[in-house]
Amino acid sequence: AGVAAAMRAWPLESHRRMTAEYVLIGGVNDSPEDAARLARLLAGMRVKVNAIPLNEDPVYLPGWKRPSEPAIEAFAGRLAAEGIPVTVRRSRGPDAQAACGQLKGRTEDPRRRGHRN
C-alpha cells in the first residue's frame, strides 16, 4: 500500500495518467480475483496498467511460470470490466532480453562481450 499511497500523493498534471507495471506470474497473481484486488487498490487514480506476463527463467526464477493465455486474457478482462485501462505486453522472444518484467539479473555485461577485462 506504500506505493499506492505515493501514487495518490503524486502531483499529477490534470491531463496525465500514471502507468502501473504489473508482472503476471502463473498461479501466483494472475487470477480474475487478483485483478479485482488490483482495481480496488488503484480505484480513483488516473492510472493505466501494463500487464506483463512473466518471462520464465529456470536459473533465476525457478518454479515461477508464465500464465496461460486464457488466464492473461481473463485478468485483463476483469481489470477492464472494473474500469481500469489495461494493456498486455507481449514478449519479443527469449533472445530480446529487454522485456520489462524480465525479473532477472545478468551475469555478463553485454557491452563487454569480446573485450578482455
mmCIF file of C-alpha atoms in Angstrom:
data_model
loop_
_atom_site.group_PDB
_atom_site.id
_atom_site.type_symbol
_atom_site.label_atom_id
_atom_site.label_comp_id
_atom_site.label_asym_id
_atom_site.label_seq_id
_atom_site.Cartn_x
_atom_site.Cartn_y
_atom_site.Cartn_z
ATOM 1 C CA ALA A 1 0.000 0.000 0.000
ATOM 2 C CA GLY A 2 3.054 2.278 0.308
ATOM 3 C CA VAL A 3 3.386 2.528 -3.463
ATOM 4 C CA ALA A 4 -0.342 3.204 -3.868
ATOM 5 C CA ALA A 5 -0.152 5.954 -1.221
ATOM 6 C CA ALA A 6 2.786 7.534 -3.037
ATOM 7 C CA MET A 7 0.877 7.358 -6.315
ATOM 8 C CA ARG A 8 -2.131 9.066 -4.739
ATOM 9 C CA ALA A 9 0.081 11.821 -3.325
ATOM 10 C CA TRP A 10 1.953 12.474 -6.593
ATOM 11 C CA PRO A 11 1.155 15.917 -8.072
ATOM 12 C CA LEU A 12 -0.094 14.608 -11.410
ATOM 13 C CA GLU A 13 -0.990 17.120 -14.114
ATOM 14 C CA SER A 14 -4.692 17.040 -14.953
ATOM 15 C CA HIS A 15 -4.212 15.708 -18.495
ATOM 16 C CA ARG A 16 -1.748 12.985 -17.471
ATOM 17 C CA ARG A 17 -2.135 9.444 -16.217
ATOM 18 C CA MET A 18 0.243 7.157 -14.340
ATOM 19 C CA THR A 19 1.291 3.750 -15.573
ATOM 20 C CA ALA A 20 1.414 0.795 -13.215
ATOM 21 C CA GLU A 21 3.562 -2.133 -14.373
ATOM 22 C CA TYR A 22 2.206 -5.465 -13.112
ATOM 23 C CA VAL A 23 4.097 -8.710 -13.744
ATOM 24 C CA LEU A 24 1.721 -11.668 -14.094
ATOM 25 C CA ILE A 25 3.057 -14.867 -12.525
ATOM 26 C CA GLY A 26 1.135 -18.048 -13.286
ATOM 27 C CA GLY A 27 -0.798 -19.307 -10.265
ATOM 28 C CA VAL A 28 0.549 -16.504 -8.056
ATOM 29 C CA ASN A 29 -1.123 -13.211 -9.036
ATOM 30 C CA ASP A 30 -2.878 -13.832 -12.353
ATOM 31 C CA SER A 31 -6.470 -14.651 -11.392
ATOM 32 C CA PRO A 32 -9.553 -12.503 -12.022
ATOM 33 C CA GLU A 33 -9.760 -12.082 -8.236
ATOM 34 C CA ASP A 34 -6.204 -10.689 -8.252
ATOM 35 C CA ALA A 35 -7.286 -8.254 -10.976
ATOM 36 C CA ALA A 36 -10.265 -7.160 -8.871
ATOM 37 C CA ARG A 37 -7.952 -6.553 -5.869
ATOM 38 C CA LEU A 38 -5.607 -4.512 -8.071
ATOM 39 C CA ALA A 39 -8.575 -2.498 -9.364
ATOM 40 C CA ARG A 40 -9.643 -1.733 -5.777
ATOM 41 C CA LEU A 41 -6.093 -0.662 -4.914
ATOM 42 C CA LEU A 42 -5.999 1.702 -7.910
ATOM 43 C CA ALA A 43 -9.586 2.958 -7.585
ATOM 44 C CA GLY A 44 -9.910 6.697 -8.026
ATOM 45 C CA MET A 45 -6.469 7.127 -9.579
ATOM 46 C CA ARG A 46 -5.796 8.276 -13.110
ATOM 47 C CA VAL A 47 -3.829 5.171 -13.988
ATOM 48 C CA LYS A 48 -3.413 2.556 -16.675
ATOM 49 C CA VAL A 49 -1.948 -0.893 -16.133
ATOM 50 C CA ASN A 50 0.668 -2.604 -18.253
ATOM 51 C CA ALA A 51 0.161 -6.297 -17.510
ATOM 52 C CA ILE A 52 3.399 -8.120 -18.283
ATOM 53 C CA PRO A 53 3.327 -11.911 -18.439
ATOM 54 C CA LEU A 54 6.430 -13.293 -16.765
ATOM 55 C CA ASN A 55 9.352 -14.264 -18.947
ATOM 56 C CA GLU A 56 10.306 -17.604 -17.438
ATOM 57 C CA ASP A 57 13.882 -18.298 -16.433
ATOM 58 C CA PRO A 58 14.714 -21.626 -14.764
ATOM 59 C CA VAL A 59 18.005 -20.280 -13.399
ATOM 60 C CA TYR A 60 16.882 -17.002 -11.821
ATOM 61 C CA LEU A 61 13.187 -17.744 -11.305
ATOM 62 C CA PRO A 62 12.958 -21.499 -10.669
ATOM 63 C CA GLY A 63 9.383 -22.675 -10.297
ATOM 64 C CA TRP A 64 7.796 -19.432 -11.497
ATOM 65 C CA LYS A 65 5.739 -19.781 -14.652
ATOM 66 C CA ARG A 66 4.199 -17.588 -17.296
ATOM 67 C CA PRO A 67 0.393 -17.576 -17.029
ATOM 68 C CA SER A 68 -1.642 -19.331 -19.682
ATOM 69 C CA GLU A 69 -3.123 -17.171 -22.442
ATOM 70 C CA PRO A 70 -6.674 -17.709 -21.086
ATOM 71 C CA ALA A 71 -5.502 -16.579 -17.620
ATOM 72 C CA ILE A 72 -3.843 -13.475 -19.102
ATOM 73 C CA GLU A 73 -6.992 -12.603 -21.040
ATOM 74 C CA ALA A 74 -9.238 -13.201 -18.001
ATOM 75 C CA PHE A 75 -7.020 -10.960 -15.843
ATOM 76 C CA ALA A 76 -7.020 -8.152 -18.407
ATOM 77 C CA GLY A 77 -10.750 -8.546 -18.996
ATOM 78 C CA ARG A 78 -11.521 -8.244 -15.311
ATOM 79 C CA LEU A 79 -9.378 -5.107 -14.964
ATOM 80 C CA ALA A 80 -11.136 -3.563 -17.954
ATOM 81 C CA ALA A 81 -14.536 -4.530 -16.521
ATOM 82 C CA GLU A 82 -13.539 -2.740 -13.311
ATOM 83 C CA GLY A 83 -12.843 0.419 -15.332
ATOM 84 C CA ILE A 84 -9.039 0.200 -15.327
ATOM 85 C CA PRO A 85 -7.393 0.700 -18.745
ATOM 86 C CA VAL A 86 -5.048 -2.221 -19.362
ATOM 87 C CA THR A 87 -2.511 -3.243 -21.984
ATOM 88 C CA VAL A 88 -0.962 -6.692 -22.086
ATOM 89 C CA ARG A 89 2.700 -6.507 -23.023
ATOM 90 C CA ARG A 90 3.786 -9.333 -25.247
ATOM 91 C CA SER A 91 7.292 -10.759 -25.221
ATOM 92 C CA ARG A 92 9.519 -10.236 -28.232
ATOM 93 C CA GLY A 93 11.067 -13.621 -27.605
ATOM 94 C CA PRO A 94 13.590 -15.045 -25.178
ATOM 95 C CA ASP A 95 16.559 -13.602 -27.062
ATOM 96 C CA ALA A 96 15.413 -9.988 -26.702
ATOM 97 C CA GLN A 97 16.476 -9.806 -23.020
ATOM 98 C CA ALA A 98 14.897 -6.372 -22.909
ATOM 99 C CA ALA A 99 11.312 -7.088 -21.927
ATOM 100 C CA CYS A 100 10.019 -5.212 -18.917
ATOM 101 C CA GLY A 101 9.219 -7.628 -16.134
ATOM 102 C CA GLN A 102 12.075 -9.938 -17.057
ATOM 103 C CA LEU A 103 12.834 -10.028 -13.328
ATOM 104 C CA LYS A 104 16.265 -11.455 -13.768
ATOM 105 C CA GLY A 105 19.801 -10.342 -13.351
ATOM 106 C CA ARG A 106 22.583 -10.704 -15.837
ATOM 107 C CA THR A 107 25.922 -12.254 -15.083
ATOM 108 C CA GLU A 108 27.666 -10.763 -18.103
ATOM 109 C CA ASP A 109 27.623 -7.162 -19.267
ATOM 110 C CA PRO A 110 26.702 -7.428 -22.986
ATOM 111 C CA ARG A 111 28.709 -4.275 -23.708
ATOM 112 C CA ARG A 112 31.846 -6.122 -22.632
ATOM 113 C CA ARG A 113 31.453 -9.182 -24.858
ATOM 114 C CA GLY A 114 34.587 -9.839 -26.817
ATOM 115 C CA HIS A 115 36.646 -7.497 -24.652
ATOM 116 C CA ARG A 116 39.130 -8.537 -22.021
ATOM 117 C CA ASN A 117 38.765 -7.091 -18.541
#
